[in-house]
Short mmCIF file of C-alpha atoms in Angstrom, two decimals:
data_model
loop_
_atom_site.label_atom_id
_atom_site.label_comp_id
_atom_site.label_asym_id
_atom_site.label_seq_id
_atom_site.Cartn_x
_atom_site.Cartn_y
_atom_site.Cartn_z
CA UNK K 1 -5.47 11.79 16.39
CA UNK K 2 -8.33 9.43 15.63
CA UNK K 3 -5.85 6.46 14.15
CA UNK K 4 -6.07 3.43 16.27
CA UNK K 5 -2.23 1.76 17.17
CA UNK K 6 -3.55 -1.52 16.90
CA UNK K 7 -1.69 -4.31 15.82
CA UNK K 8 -1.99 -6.18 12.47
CA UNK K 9 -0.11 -10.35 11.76
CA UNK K 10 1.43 -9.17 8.77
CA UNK K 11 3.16 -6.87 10.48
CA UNK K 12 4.94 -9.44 12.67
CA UNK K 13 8.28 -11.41 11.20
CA UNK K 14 6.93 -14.84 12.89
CA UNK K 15 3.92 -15.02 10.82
CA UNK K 16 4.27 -17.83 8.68
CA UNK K 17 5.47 -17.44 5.19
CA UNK K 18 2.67 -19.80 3.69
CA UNK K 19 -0.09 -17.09 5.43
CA UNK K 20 1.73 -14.37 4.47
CA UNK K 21 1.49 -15.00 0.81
CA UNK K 22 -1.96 -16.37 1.22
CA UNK K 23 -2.81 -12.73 2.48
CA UNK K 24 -0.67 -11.06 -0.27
CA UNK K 25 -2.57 -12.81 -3.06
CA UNK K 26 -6.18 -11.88 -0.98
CA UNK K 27 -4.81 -7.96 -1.26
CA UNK K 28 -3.82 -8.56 -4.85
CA UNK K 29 -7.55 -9.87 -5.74
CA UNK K 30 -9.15 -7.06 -3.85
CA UNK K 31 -7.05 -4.54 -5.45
CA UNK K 32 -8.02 -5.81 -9.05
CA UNK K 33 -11.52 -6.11 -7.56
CA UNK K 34 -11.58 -2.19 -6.43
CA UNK K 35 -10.01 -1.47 -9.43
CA UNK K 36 -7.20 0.55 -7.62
CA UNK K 37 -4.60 0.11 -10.56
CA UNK K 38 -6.75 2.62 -12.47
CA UNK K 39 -6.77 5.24 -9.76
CA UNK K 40 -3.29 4.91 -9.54
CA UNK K 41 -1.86 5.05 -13.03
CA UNK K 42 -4.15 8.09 -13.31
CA UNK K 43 -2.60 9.62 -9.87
CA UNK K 44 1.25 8.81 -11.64
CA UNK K 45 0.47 10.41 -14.92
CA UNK K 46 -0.66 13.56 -13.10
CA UNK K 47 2.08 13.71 -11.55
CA UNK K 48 4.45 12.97 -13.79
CA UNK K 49 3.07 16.81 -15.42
CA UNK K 50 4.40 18.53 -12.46
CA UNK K 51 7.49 17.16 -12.34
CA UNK K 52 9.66 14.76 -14.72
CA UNK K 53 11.02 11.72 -13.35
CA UNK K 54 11.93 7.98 -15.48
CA UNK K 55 11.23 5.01 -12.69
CA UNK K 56 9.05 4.86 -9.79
CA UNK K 57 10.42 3.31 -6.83
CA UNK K 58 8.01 1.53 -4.99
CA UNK K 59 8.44 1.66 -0.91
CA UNK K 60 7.30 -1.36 1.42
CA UNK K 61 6.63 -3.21 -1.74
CA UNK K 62 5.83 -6.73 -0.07
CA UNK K 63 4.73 -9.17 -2.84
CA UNK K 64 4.17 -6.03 -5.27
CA UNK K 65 0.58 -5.26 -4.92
CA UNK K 66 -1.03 -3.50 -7.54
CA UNK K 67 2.11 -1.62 -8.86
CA UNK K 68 2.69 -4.85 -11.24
CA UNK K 69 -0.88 -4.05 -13.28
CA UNK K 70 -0.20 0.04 -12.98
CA UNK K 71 3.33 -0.86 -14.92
CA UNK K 72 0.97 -2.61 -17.67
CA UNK K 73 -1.37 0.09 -17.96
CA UNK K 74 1.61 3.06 -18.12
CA UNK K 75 3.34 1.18 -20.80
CA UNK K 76 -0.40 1.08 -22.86
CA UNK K 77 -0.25 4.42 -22.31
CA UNK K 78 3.02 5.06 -23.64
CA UNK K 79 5.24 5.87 -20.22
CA UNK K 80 7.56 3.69 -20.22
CA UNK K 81 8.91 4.15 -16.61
CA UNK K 82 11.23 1.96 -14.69
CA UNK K 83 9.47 0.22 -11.65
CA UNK K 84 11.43 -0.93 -8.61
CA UNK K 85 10.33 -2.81 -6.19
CA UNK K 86 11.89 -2.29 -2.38
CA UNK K 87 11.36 -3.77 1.13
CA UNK K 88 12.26 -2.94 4.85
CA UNK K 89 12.43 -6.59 4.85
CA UNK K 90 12.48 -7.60 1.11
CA UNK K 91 11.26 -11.96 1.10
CA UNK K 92 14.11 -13.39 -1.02
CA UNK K 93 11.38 -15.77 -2.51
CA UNK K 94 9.51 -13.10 -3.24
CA UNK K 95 12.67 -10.93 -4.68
CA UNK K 96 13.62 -13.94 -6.84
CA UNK K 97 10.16 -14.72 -8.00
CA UNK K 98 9.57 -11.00 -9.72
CA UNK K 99 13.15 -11.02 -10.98
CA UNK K 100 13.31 -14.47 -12.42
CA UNK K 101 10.02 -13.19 -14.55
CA UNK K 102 12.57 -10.95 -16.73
CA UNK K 103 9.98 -8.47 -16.98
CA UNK K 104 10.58 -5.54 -18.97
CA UNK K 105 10.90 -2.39 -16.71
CA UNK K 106 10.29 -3.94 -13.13
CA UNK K 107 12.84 -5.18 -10.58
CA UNK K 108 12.62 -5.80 -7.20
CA UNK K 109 15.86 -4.29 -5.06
CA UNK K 110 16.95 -7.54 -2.85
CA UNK K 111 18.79 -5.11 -0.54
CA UNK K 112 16.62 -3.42 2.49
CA UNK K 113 15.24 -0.02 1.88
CA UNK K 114 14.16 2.13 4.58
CA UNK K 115 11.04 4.49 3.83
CA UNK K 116 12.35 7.06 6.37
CA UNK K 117 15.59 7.72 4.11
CA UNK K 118 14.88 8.45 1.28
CA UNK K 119 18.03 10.38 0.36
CA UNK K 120 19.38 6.58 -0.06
CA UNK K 121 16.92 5.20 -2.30
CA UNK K 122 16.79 5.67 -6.29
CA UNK K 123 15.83 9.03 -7.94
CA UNK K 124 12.50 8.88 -9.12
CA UNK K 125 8.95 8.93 -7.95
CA UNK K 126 8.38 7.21 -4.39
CA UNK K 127 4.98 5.83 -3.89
CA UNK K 128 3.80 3.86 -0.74
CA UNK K 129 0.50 2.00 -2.11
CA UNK K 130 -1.98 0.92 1.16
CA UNK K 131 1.30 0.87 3.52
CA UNK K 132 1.54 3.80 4.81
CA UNK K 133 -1.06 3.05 7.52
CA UNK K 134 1.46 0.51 8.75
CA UNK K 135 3.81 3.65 10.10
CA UNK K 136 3.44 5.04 13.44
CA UNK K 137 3.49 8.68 13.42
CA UNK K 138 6.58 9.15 14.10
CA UNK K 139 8.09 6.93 11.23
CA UNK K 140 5.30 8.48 8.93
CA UNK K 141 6.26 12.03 9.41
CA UNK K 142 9.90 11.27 9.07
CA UNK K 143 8.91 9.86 5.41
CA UNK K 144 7.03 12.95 4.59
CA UNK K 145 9.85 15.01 6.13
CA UNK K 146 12.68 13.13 4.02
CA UNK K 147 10.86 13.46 0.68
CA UNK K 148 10.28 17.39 1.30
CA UNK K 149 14.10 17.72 2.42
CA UNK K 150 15.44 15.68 -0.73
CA UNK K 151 12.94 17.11 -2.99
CA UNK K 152 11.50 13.93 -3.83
CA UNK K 153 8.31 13.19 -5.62
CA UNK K 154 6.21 10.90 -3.83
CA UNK K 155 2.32 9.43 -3.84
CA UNK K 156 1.00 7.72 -1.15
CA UNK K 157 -2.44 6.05 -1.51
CA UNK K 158 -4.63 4.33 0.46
CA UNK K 159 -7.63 1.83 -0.59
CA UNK K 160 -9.88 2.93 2.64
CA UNK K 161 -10.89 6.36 4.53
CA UNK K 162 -10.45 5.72 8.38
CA UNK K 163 -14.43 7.62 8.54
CA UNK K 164 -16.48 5.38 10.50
CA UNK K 165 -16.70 6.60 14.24
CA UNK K 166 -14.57 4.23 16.43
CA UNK K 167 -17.67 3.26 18.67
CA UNK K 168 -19.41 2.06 15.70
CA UNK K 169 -16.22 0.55 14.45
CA UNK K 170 -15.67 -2.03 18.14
CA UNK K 171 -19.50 -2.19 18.02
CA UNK K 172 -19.57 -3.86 14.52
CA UNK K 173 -16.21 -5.79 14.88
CA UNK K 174 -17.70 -9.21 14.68
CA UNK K 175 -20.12 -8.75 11.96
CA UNK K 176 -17.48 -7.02 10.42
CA UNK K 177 -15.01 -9.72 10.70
CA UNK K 178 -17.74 -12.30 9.75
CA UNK K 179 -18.17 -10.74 6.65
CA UNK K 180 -14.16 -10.33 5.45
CA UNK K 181 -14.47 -14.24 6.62
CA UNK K 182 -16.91 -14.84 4.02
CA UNK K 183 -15.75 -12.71 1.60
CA UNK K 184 -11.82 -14.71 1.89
CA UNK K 185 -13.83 -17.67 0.92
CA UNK K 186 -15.29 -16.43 -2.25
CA UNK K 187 -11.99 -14.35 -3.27
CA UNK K 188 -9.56 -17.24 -2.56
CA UNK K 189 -11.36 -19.14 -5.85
CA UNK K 190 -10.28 -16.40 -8.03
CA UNK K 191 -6.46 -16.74 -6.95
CA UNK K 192 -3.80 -17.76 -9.37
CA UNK K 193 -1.84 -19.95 -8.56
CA UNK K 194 -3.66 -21.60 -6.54
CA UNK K 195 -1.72 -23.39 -4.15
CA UNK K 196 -2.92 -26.76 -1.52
CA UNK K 197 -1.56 -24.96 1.38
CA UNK K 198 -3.63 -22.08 0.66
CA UNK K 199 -6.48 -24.70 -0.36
CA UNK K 200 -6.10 -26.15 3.42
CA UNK K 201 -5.43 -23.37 5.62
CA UNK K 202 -8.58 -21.25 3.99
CA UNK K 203 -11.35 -23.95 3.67
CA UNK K 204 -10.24 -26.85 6.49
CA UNK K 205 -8.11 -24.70 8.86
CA UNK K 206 -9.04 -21.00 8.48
CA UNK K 207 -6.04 -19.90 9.39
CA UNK K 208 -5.86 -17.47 6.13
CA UNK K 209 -9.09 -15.71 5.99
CA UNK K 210 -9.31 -14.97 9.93
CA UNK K 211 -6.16 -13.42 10.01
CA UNK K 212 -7.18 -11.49 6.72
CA UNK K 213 -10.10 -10.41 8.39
CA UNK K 214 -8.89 -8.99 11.14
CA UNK K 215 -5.97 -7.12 9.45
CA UNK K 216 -8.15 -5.83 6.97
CA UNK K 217 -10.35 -4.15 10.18
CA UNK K 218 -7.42 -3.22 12.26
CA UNK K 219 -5.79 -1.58 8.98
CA UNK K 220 -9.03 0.34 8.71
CA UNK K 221 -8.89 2.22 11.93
CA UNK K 222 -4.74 2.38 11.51
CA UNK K 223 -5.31 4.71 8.52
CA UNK K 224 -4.59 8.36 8.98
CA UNK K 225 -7.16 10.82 8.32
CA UNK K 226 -6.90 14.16 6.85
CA UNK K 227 -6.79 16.04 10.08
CA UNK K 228 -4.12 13.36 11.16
CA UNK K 229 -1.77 13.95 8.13
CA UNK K 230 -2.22 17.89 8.92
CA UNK K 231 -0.49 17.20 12.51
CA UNK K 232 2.61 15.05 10.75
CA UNK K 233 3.05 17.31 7.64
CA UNK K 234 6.13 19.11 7.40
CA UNK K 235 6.48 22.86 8.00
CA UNK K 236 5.18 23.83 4.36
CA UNK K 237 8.30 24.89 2.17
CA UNK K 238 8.18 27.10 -1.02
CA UNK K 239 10.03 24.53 -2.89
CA UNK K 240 7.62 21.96 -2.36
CA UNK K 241 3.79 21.22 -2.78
CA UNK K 242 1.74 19.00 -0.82
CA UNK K 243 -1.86 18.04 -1.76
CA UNK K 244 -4.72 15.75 0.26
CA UNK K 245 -7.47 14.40 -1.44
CA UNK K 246 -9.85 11.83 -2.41
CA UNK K 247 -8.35 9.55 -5.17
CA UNK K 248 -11.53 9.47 -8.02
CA UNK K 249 -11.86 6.52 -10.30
CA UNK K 250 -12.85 7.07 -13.41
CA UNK K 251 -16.39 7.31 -13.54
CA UNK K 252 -16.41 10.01 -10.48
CA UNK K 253 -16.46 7.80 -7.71
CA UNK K 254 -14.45 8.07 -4.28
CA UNK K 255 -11.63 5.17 -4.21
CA UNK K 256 -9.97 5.81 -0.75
CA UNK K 257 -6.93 8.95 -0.90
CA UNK K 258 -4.01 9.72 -1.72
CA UNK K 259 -1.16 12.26 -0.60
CA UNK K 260 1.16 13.58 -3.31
CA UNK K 261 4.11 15.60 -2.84
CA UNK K 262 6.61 17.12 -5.16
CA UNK K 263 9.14 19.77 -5.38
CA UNK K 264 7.76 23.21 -7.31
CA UNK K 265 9.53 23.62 -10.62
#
């Protein structure tokens, strides 16, 4: 397998809330940056013609991600679906931030969810959006296994392609990390709200953007790769479908992958 098990601070229940959500917003710019709402409202609607399903539960949700603008986008295209928001670990702040917004079709469960059960989580469409990478094997082909054995639609989609050889990859780690350094620095301008802590521990402590730097390389080489998801797949079923490939944005270009599974009609 040519994932890396290496470690990343958001992973960790010490880190700090304030850098937590300083990364979360960081993620949240790059997403809209990358455009990966698009890719994935397009990935939803095609799979929402293979099988029918009225709310997408999201899994490993932390401070939403993306799924917030891919709600917008399905209801301008008509779909209204039902978003809920879950968490191994759901941040009550966090939980009573989304919910307090009264937003039409989106809730965030405050009650833990575990990915690797999915027989206990709400019917509907599972997607894991640039988490899965976080699962060790094991735990990742339990998901897959769970949404195959409860014939449960799910998309999982990653922003990057773990394709650079892992020589190259330790060999360019510090000009690598000198760059997401840089590039925190620009992005943080563009976040809303913009908060003092996040004002002090990015531009006089840079606590924020070295920790998003290095989590953004380690998550890199944690990604799976094709032939890695081909040794955690589960035995193929005739119920079910499983499909690999490059997610496309809209004017043809590669926007990292995504698996989709779903039970056959």
């Amino acid at each position: 397998m040519k994932r890396l098990e290496l470690f990343e601070f958001e992973d960790y229940n010490w880190l700090p809330d304030f850098i937590r959500s300083g990364l979360t917003k960081l993620i949240v710019i790059l997403h809209r940056a990358m455009g990966t709402a698009d890719v994935i409202t397009s990935l939803i609607l095609h799979i929402k013609q293979k099988c029918a399903f009225d709310q997408v539960i999201d899994l490993g949700s932390g401070s939403g991600g993306p799924m917030l603008d891919v709600m917008q986008r399905l209801d301008l295209n008509k779909n209204k679906l039902h978003l809920i928001l879950t968490d191994l670990y759901p941040n009550p702040k966090t939980v009573e931030k989304i919910n307090a917004k009264k937003l039409e079709h989106v809730s965030y469960q405050e009650t833990s969810l575990n990915a690797t059960n999915i027989n206990n989580a709400p019917k509907g469409l599972k997607t894991m959006i640039a988490s899965f990478h976080h699962m060790k094997p094991k735990i990742a082909k339990k998901i897959l296994q769970s949404a195959q054995d409860n014939k449960s639609p799910i998309l999982i989609y990653e922003i990057a392609k773990n394709n650079i050889p892992t020589l190259i990859w330790w060999l360019l780690l510090p000009l690598s990390l000198i760059i997401l350094i840089a590039m925190s620095l620009v992005m943080t301008l563009f976040v809303r709200p913009l908060s003092l802590t996040q004002i002090i521990f990015t531009y006089i402590i840079p606590i924020i953007p070295i920790t998003y730097a290095w989590d953004g390389q380690a998550s890199l080489m944690r990604t799976y790769t094709f032939d890695d998801i081909k040794t955690i797949l589960p035995e193929q079923q005739d119920h079910y479908v499983w499909v690999i490939e490059d997610a496309k944005k809209s004017n043809g270009k590669t926007l990292g992958y995504y698996i989709m599974g779903y039970p056959k009609p």
